[in-house]
């Protein structure tokens, strides 16, 4: 199957590679020349502009996967594609857009009979090897048409045991992707996924901070323990009820640098945590842990603890996130949508 991929950063480039490995054809574009030239050497067709991407897509309906940071750049790209594509074509936003923006974009593109699919994509820099977990929203006919693409990107069943008693659910879920519902549903599920991720990471971070400070001089001498954090992380990976991929990444980081001296502890947030709390407020659902985890990230930018260094190490491990390098869109999606509604 032929597909265009716009944005060849940490995930977009590897998404293209995984698709090509599954014998799909990719037409790729990025404003930076280097990544598209590299992918051209690996078998992709490199384009010099969005217009060139659309022209190079010979199979109809054409499909274009946008893998860009949430905010203005994705908004502008989707808008431009809406002017270039034809009725029946499909735009996929695989980034972390705000789900209400998806609903609005889908309605706008539907006026031109262009189909819009929002695909919450989890897997980070390891997705090329492990596969990507995908939560997809949009019209059924478009999602079904793109099933070969999603199936190639997904991790597959692998060696994970089947859930006892599960027999009637969507078989795609066991392969690592679902059609969550109409436009916006995919990114809504991914948004909550990332909110939960904040809470899980915070729990690990605080736990290791408590362990590290057990040898504090503020404690009675006979209650001080000089604990080996790399060994503790390692033993918890094996048979413990708190084992997880996040713990795997923590263990790897502590083995490499037990004191995490290479991290300052400045922890950025990329939007989804904030949007999850906003959704909880709209639904009057208590979200104590997720709210606390988000506020801790805000506090980390004023003063840093070992816990924040653990958070930074995990973020680098799964997503290649560099401390302090991901400023939030100065006008986040909810504010932008409100401004548009007010006619600003």
CSV table of C-alpha atoms in Angstrom, one decimal:
chain,number,residue,atom,x,y,z
A,1,UNK,CA,0.0,0.0,0.0
A,2,UNK,CA,1.2,3.5,-0.8
A,3,UNK,CA,1.1,6.3,1.9
A,4,UNK,CA,2.6,9.7,2.4
A,5,UNK,CA,4.4,10.5,5.7
A,6,UNK,CA,4.8,14.1,6.7
A,7,UNK,CA,7.3,14.7,9.6
A,8,UNK,CA,10.3,12.5,9.9
A,9,UNK,CA,11.4,13.2,13.5
A,10,UNK,CA,11.8,10.7,16.4
A,11,UNK,CA,8.7,8.7,15.4
A,12,UNK,CA,7.8,9.7,11.8
A,13,UNK,CA,11.0,8.4,10.3
A,14,UNK,CA,10.8,5.1,12.1
A,15,UNK,CA,7.1,4.7,11.2
A,16,UNK,CA,8.2,5.0,7.6
A,17,UNK,CA,11.0,2.4,8.1
A,18,UNK,CA,8.6,-0.1,9.7
A,19,UNK,CA,6.1,0.3,6.9
A,20,UNK,CA,8.8,-0.2,4.2
A,21,UNK,CA,10.0,-3.3,6.0
A,22,UNK,CA,6.5,-4.6,5.6
A,23,UNK,CA,6.7,-3.8,1.9
A,24,UNK,CA,4.5,-0.7,1.9
A,25,UNK,CA,5.5,2.2,-0.2
A,26,UNK,CA,6.2,5.6,1.5
A,27,UNK,CA,6.4,9.1,0.0
A,28,UNK,CA,8.1,11.1,2.7
A,29,UNK,CA,8.5,14.8,3.4
A,30,UNK,CA,10.2,16.9,6.2
A,31,UNK,CA,11.2,20.6,6.1
A,32,UNK,CA,14.7,19.3,7.0
A,33,UNK,CA,16.4,17.8,4.0
A,34,UNK,CA,18.7,15.4,5.9
A,35,UNK,CA,16.0,12.9,7.2
A,36,UNK,CA,14.2,12.7,3.9
A,37,UNK,CA,17.4,12.1,2.0
A,38,UNK,CA,18.4,9.4,4.5
A,39,UNK,CA,15.0,7.7,4.0
A,40,UNK,CA,15.4,8.0,0.2
A,41,UNK,CA,18.6,5.9,0.6
A,42,UNK,CA,16.6,3.3,2.5
A,43,UNK,CA,13.9,3.0,-0.2
A,44,UNK,CA,11.4,5.8,0.3
A,45,UNK,CA,10.4,8.3,-2.3
A,46,UNK,CA,11.5,11.7,-1.0
A,47,UNK,CA,9.3,14.7,-1.8
A,48,UNK,CA,10.3,18.4,-1.6
A,49,UNK,CA,6.9,19.8,-0.5
A,50,UNK,CA,3.4,18.8,0.5
A,51,UNK,CA,2.4,19.4,-3.1
A,52,UNK,CA,5.0,16.9,-4.3
A,53,UNK,CA,3.8,14.3,-1.8
A,54,UNK,CA,0.3,14.5,-3.1
A,55,UNK,CA,1.4,14.4,-6.7
A,56,UNK,CA,3.6,11.3,-6.0
A,57,UNK,CA,0.7,9.3,-4.5
A,58,UNK,CA,-0.6,7.3,-7.4
A,59,UNK,CA,-2.9,4.9,-5.6
A,60,UNK,CA,-6.4,6.3,-4.8
A,61,UNK,CA,-7.8,7.0,-2.4
A,62,UNK,CA,-4.6,8.7,-1.4
A,63,UNK,CA,-3.6,8.6,2.3
A,64,UNK,CA,-1.3,11.0,4.1
A,65,UNK,CA,0.0,10.4,7.6
A,66,UNK,CA,0.9,13.6,9.5
A,67,UNK,CA,3.4,13.0,12.3
A,68,UNK,CA,4.2,16.5,13.7
A,69,UNK,CA,4.0,18.1,17.1
A,70,UNK,CA,0.6,19.1,18.3
A,71,UNK,CA,-0.3,22.7,17.7
A,72,UNK,CA,0.0,25.2,14.9
A,73,UNK,CA,2.3,23.2,12.6
A,74,UNK,CA,-0.2,20.3,12.5
A,75,UNK,CA,-3.1,22.6,12.1
A,76,UNK,CA,-1.5,24.4,9.2
A,77,UNK,CA,-0.4,21.1,7.5
A,78,UNK,CA,-3.9,19.5,7.8
A,79,UNK,CA,-5.4,22.7,6.4
A,80,UNK,CA,-3.0,22.7,3.4
A,81,UNK,CA,-3.6,19.0,2.7
A,82,UNK,CA,-7.3,19.8,2.7
A,83,UNK,CA,-6.7,22.1,-0.3
A,84,UNK,CA,-4.5,19.6,-2.1
A,85,UNK,CA,-6.4,16.3,-1.7
A,86,UNK,CA,-9.6,15.1,-3.4
A,87,UNK,CA,-12.9,13.6,-2.3
A,88,UNK,CA,-12.3,10.2,-0.8
A,89,UNK,CA,-8.7,10.8,0.2
A,90,UNK,CA,-7.6,10.3,3.9
A,91,UNK,CA,-5.6,12.4,6.3
A,92,UNK,CA,-4.2,10.7,9.3
A,93,UNK,CA,-2.9,12.7,12.3
A,94,UNK,CA,-0.7,10.3,14.2
A,95,UNK,CA,0.7,12.9,16.6
A,96,UNK,CA,-0.7,14.0,20.0
A,97,UNK,CA,-3.4,16.5,18.9
A,98,UNK,CA,-6.1,17.7,21.3
A,99,UNK,CA,-9.2,15.6,20.5
A,100,UNK,CA,-11.6,18.6,20.2
A,101,UNK,CA,-9.3,19.9,17.4
A,102,UNK,CA,-9.7,16.5,15.7
A,103,UNK,CA,-13.5,16.8,15.8
A,104,UNK,CA,-13.3,20.3,14.3
A,105,UNK,CA,-10.9,19.3,11.6
A,106,UNK,CA,-12.9,16.2,10.6
A,107,UNK,CA,-16.0,18.3,10.2
A,108,UNK,CA,-14.1,20.8,8.0
A,109,UNK,CA,-12.6,18.2,5.8
A,110,UNK,CA,-15.9,16.3,5.5
A,111,UNK,CA,-17.3,19.4,3.7
A,112,UNK,CA,-14.8,18.5,0.9
A,113,UNK,CA,-15.5,14.7,1.4
A,114,UNK,CA,-12.0,14.2,2.6
A,115,UNK,CA,-11.8,11.7,5.5
A,116,UNK,CA,-9.9,12.4,8.7
A,117,UNK,CA,-8.5,9.8,11.0
A,118,UNK,CA,-6.9,10.6,14.4
A,119,UNK,CA,-4.4,8.0,15.5
A,120,UNK,CA,-3.0,8.1,19.0
A,121,UNK,CA,0.4,6.5,18.7
A,122,UNK,CA,2.4,5.1,21.5
A,123,UNK,CA,5.8,3.4,21.2
A,124,UNK,CA,8.3,6.2,21.2
A,125,UNK,CA,11.8,5.6,19.7
A,126,UNK,CA,11.4,1.9,20.3
A,127,UNK,CA,8.4,1.5,18.0
A,128,UNK,CA,10.4,0.5,15.0
A,129,UNK,CA,11.4,-2.7,16.8
A,130,UNK,CA,8.6,-3.2,19.3
A,131,UNK,CA,5.7,-1.9,17.2
A,132,UNK,CA,3.3,0.9,17.9
A,133,UNK,CA,0.2,0.7,20.1
A,134,UNK,CA,-2.5,2.7,18.2
A,135,UNK,CA,-5.8,4.1,19.3
A,136,UNK,CA,-7.7,5.2,16.2
A,137,UNK,CA,-10.7,7.5,15.7
A,138,UNK,CA,-12.6,8.3,12.5
A,139,UNK,CA,-15.0,7.0,9.9
A,140,UNK,CA,-15.1,3.2,9.8
A,141,UNK,CA,-14.6,3.0,6.0
A,142,UNK,CA,-11.4,5.0,6.2
A,143,UNK,CA,-10.0,3.0,9.2
A,144,UNK,CA,-10.9,-0.2,7.4
A,145,UNK,CA,-9.1,0.9,4.3
A,146,UNK,CA,-6.0,1.7,6.2
A,147,UNK,CA,-6.0,-1.6,8.2
A,148,UNK,CA,-2.9,-2.9,6.3
A,149,UNK,CA,-1.0,0.1,7.5
A,150,UNK,CA,-2.1,-0.2,11.1
A,151,UNK,CA,-1.5,-3.9,11.1
A,152,UNK,CA,2.1,-3.4,9.9
A,153,UNK,CA,2.8,-0.7,12.5
A,154,UNK,CA,1.2,-2.6,15.4
A,155,UNK,CA,3.3,-5.0,17.6
A,156,UNK,CA,1.1,-8.0,16.9
A,157,UNK,CA,0.1,-10.6,19.5
A,158,UNK,CA,3.7,-11.6,20.3
A,159,UNK,CA,4.2,-13.7,23.4
A,160,UNK,CA,1.8,-11.8,25.7
A,161,UNK,CA,-0.7,-14.3,27.1
A,162,UNK,CA,-4.3,-13.9,26.2
A,163,UNK,CA,-6.5,-12.3,28.8
A,164,UNK,CA,-8.5,-15.0,30.5
A,165,UNK,CA,-12.1,-15.1,29.4
A,166,UNK,CA,-11.6,-12.7,26.4
A,167,UNK,CA,-13.3,-14.2,23.4
A,168,UNK,CA,-15.7,-11.7,21.9
A,169,UNK,CA,-13.6,-8.5,21.8
A,170,UNK,CA,-12.1,-6.8,18.8
A,171,UNK,CA,-9.3,-9.1,17.7
A,172,UNK,CA,-7.3,-6.0,16.6
A,173,UNK,CA,-6.9,-5.0,20.3
A,174,UNK,CA,-4.8,-8.2,20.9
A,175,UNK,CA,-2.6,-7.2,18.0
A,176,UNK,CA,-2.0,-3.7,19.5
A,177,UNK,CA,-4.5,-1.4,17.8
A,178,UNK,CA,-8.2,-0.5,18.0
A,179,UNK,CA,-10.8,1.6,16.3
A,180,UNK,CA,-11.8,3.5,19.4
A,181,UNK,CA,-14.8,5.4,17.8
A,182,UNK,CA,-15.6,8.5,15.8
A,183,UNK,CA,-13.4,11.5,15.1
A,184,UNK,CA,-11.5,12.5,18.2
A,185,UNK,CA,-12.0,9.2,20.0
A,186,UNK,CA,-8.5,8.0,19.2
A,187,UNK,CA,-6.7,11.0,20.5
A,188,UNK,CA,-9.0,11.1,23.5
A,189,UNK,CA,-8.0,7.6,24.5
A,190,UNK,CA,-4.3,8.4,23.9
A,191,UNK,CA,-4.7,11.6,25.9
A,192,UNK,CA,-5.9,9.6,29.0
A,193,UNK,CA,-3.2,7.0,28.3
A,194,UNK,CA,-0.6,9.7,28.6
A,195,UNK,CA,-2.2,11.1,31.8
A,196,UNK,CA,-2.0,7.7,33.3
A,197,UNK,CA,1.6,7.5,32.2
A,198,UNK,CA,2.3,10.7,34.2
A,199,UNK,CA,0.9,9.0,37.3
A,200,UNK,CA,2.8,5.8,36.8
A,201,UNK,CA,6.1,7.6,36.2
A,202,UNK,CA,5.6,9.8,39.3
A,203,UNK,CA,5.0,6.7,41.5
A,204,UNK,CA,8.2,5.1,40.4
A,205,UNK,CA,10.1,8.4,40.7
A,206,UNK,CA,8.9,9.1,44.3
A,207,UNK,CA,9.6,5.5,45.3
A,208,UNK,CA,13.2,5.7,44.2
A,209,UNK,CA,13.6,9.1,45.8
A,210,UNK,CA,12.5,7.6,49.1
A,211,UNK,CA,14.9,4.7,48.7
A,212,UNK,CA,17.8,7.0,47.8
A,213,UNK,CA,17.3,9.2,50.8
A,214,UNK,CA,17.3,6.3,53.3
A,215,UNK,CA,20.9,7.1,54.1
A,216,UNK,CA,20.2,10.7,55.0
A,217,UNK,CA,22.1,12.2,57.9
A,218,UNK,CA,18.8,13.5,59.2
A,219,UNK,CA,17.9,9.9,60.2
A,220,UNK,CA,19.1,8.0,63.3
A,221,UNK,CA,22.4,6.3,62.4
A,222,UNK,CA,21.0,2.8,62.9
A,223,UNK,CA,18.1,3.5,60.6
A,224,UNK,CA,20.2,4.6,57.6
A,225,UNK,CA,20.6,2.2,54.7
A,226,UNK,CA,22.9,2.7,51.8
A,227,UNK,CA,20.6,1.0,49.3
A,228,UNK,CA,21.8,-0.2,45.8
A,229,UNK,CA,19.2,1.4,43.5
A,230,UNK,CA,20.3,-0.4,40.3
A,231,UNK,CA,19.9,-3.8,42.1
A,232,UNK,CA,16.5,-2.9,43.5
A,233,UNK,CA,15.2,-1.8,40.1
A,234,UNK,CA,16.6,-5.0,38.6
A,235,UNK,CA,15.0,-7.4,41.2
A,236,UNK,CA,11.6,-5.6,40.9
A,237,UNK,CA,11.7,-6.3,37.1
A,238,UNK,CA,11.6,-10.1,37.9
A,239,UNK,CA,8.4,-11.4,39.3
A,240,UNK,CA,7.3,-8.3,41.0
A,241,UNK,CA,3.7,-7.0,40.7
A,242,UNK,CA,5.1,-3.5,39.8
A,243,UNK,CA,7.2,-4.7,36.8
A,244,UNK,CA,6.7,-2.8,33.6
A,245,UNK,CA,8.4,-1.3,30.6
A,246,UNK,CA,8.8,2.0,32.5
A,247,UNK,CA,10.6,0.0,35.3
A,248,UNK,CA,12.8,-1.6,32.6
A,249,UNK,CA,13.8,1.8,31.4
A,250,UNK,CA,14.5,3.0,35.0
A,251,UNK,CA,16.7,0.0,35.7
A,252,UNK,CA,18.7,0.6,32.5
A,253,UNK,CA,19.2,4.3,33.4
A,254,UNK,CA,20.3,3.5,37.0
A,255,UNK,CA,22.7,0.8,35.8
A,256,UNK,CA,24.3,3.3,33.5
A,257,UNK,CA,24.3,6.2,36.0
A,258,UNK,CA,23.3,5.2,39.6
A,259,UNK,CA,23.0,8.8,40.7
A,260,UNK,CA,21.6,10.1,37.4
A,261,UNK,CA,24.1,12.9,37.4
A,262,UNK,CA,23.6,13.5,33.7
A,263,UNK,CA,20.0,14.7,34.4
A,264,UNK,CA,19.0,18.0,36.0
A,265,UNK,CA,15.5,16.9,36.8
A,266,UNK,CA,13.8,19.6,34.7
A,267,UNK,CA,10.7,17.7,33.5
A,268,UNK,CA,8.6,19.1,30.6
A,269,UNK,CA,5.0,18.2,29.8
A,270,UNK,CA,3.8,17.9,26.2
A,271,UNK,CA,0.2,18.8,26.7
A,272,UNK,CA,-1.7,15.5,27.1
A,273,UNK,CA,-1.5,15.5,30.9
A,274,UNK,CA,-3.1,19.0,31.0
A,275,UNK,CA,-5.8,18.0,28.6
A,276,UNK,CA,-6.5,14.9,30.7
A,277,UNK,CA,-7.1,17.0,33.8
A,278,UNK,CA,-9.3,19.3,31.8
A,279,UNK,CA,-11.4,16.4,30.7
A,280,UNK,CA,-11.7,15.1,34.2
A,281,UNK,CA,-12.9,18.6,35.3
A,282,UNK,CA,-15.5,18.6,32.5
A,283,UNK,CA,-16.7,15.2,33.5
A,284,UNK,CA,-16.6,15.9,37.2
A,285,UNK,CA,-14.3,12.9,37.7
A,286,UNK,CA,-11.7,13.0,40.5
A,287,UNK,CA,-8.2,12.5,39.3
A,288,UNK,CA,-6.0,13.1,42.3
A,289,UNK,CA,-3.0,11.1,41.3
A,290,UNK,CA,-2.9,12.4,37.7
A,291,UNK,CA,-3.3,16.0,38.8
A,292,UNK,CA,-0.5,15.7,41.4
A,293,UNK,CA,1.8,14.2,38.8
A,294,UNK,CA,1.2,17.1,36.4
A,295,UNK,CA,1.7,19.7,39.1
A,296,UNK,CA,5.0,18.0,40.1
A,297,UNK,CA,6.3,18.5,36.6
A,298,UNK,CA,5.5,22.2,36.9
A,299,UNK,CA,7.3,22.4,40.2
A,300,UNK,CA,10.3,20.6,38.7
A,301,UNK,CA,11.1,23.6,36.7
A,302,UNK,CA,11.8,25.6,39.9
A,303,UNK,CA,13.7,23.1,41.9
A,304,UNK,CA,14.8,19.5,41.2
A,305,UNK,CA,14.9,16.3,43.3
A,306,UNK,CA,16.2,12.8,42.5
A,307,UNK,CA,12.6,11.9,41.7
A,308,UNK,CA,12.6,14.4,38.8
A,309,UNK,CA,15.9,12.9,37.6
A,310,UNK,CA,14.2,9.5,37.5
A,311,UNK,CA,11.3,11.0,35.5
A,312,UNK,CA,13.7,12.6,33.1
A,313,UNK,CA,15.6,9.3,32.6
A,314,UNK,CA,12.3,7.5,31.8
A,315,UNK,CA,11.3,10.1,29.3
A,316,UNK,CA,14.6,9.9,27.6
A,317,UNK,CA,14.4,6.1,27.6
A,318,UNK,CA,11.0,5.7,25.9
A,319,UNK,CA,10.7,8.8,23.8
A,320,UNK,CA,14.1,10.4,23.4
A,321,UNK,CA,12.9,13.5,25.2
A,322,UNK,CA,15.6,15.9,26.1
A,323,UNK,CA,15.2,17.9,29.3
A,324,UNK,CA,13.6,21.3,28.7
A,325,UNK,CA,13.6,21.0,24.9
A,326,UNK,CA,9.8,20.7,24.3
A,327,UNK,CA,8.1,24.0,25.1
A,328,UNK,CA,4.3,23.8,25.0
A,329,UNK,CA,2.5,25.5,22.2
A,330,UNK,CA,2.2,29.1,23.6
A,331,UNK,CA,-1.5,29.0,22.7
A,332,UNK,CA,-2.6,25.4,23.5
A,333,UNK,CA,-5.3,23.7,21.6
A,334,UNK,CA,-8.2,24.4,24.0
A,335,UNK,CA,-7.4,28.1,24.2
A,336,UNK,CA,-7.0,28.3,20.4
A,337,UNK,CA,-10.4,26.6,19.8
A,338,UNK,CA,-12.0,29.0,22.2
A,339,UNK,CA,-10.5,31.9,20.4
A,340,UNK,CA,-11.7,30.7,17.1
A,341,UNK,CA,-15.2,30.2,18.5
A,342,UNK,CA,-15.1,33.8,19.7
A,343,UNK,CA,-14.1,34.9,16.2
A,344,UNK,CA,-10.7,36.1,17.2
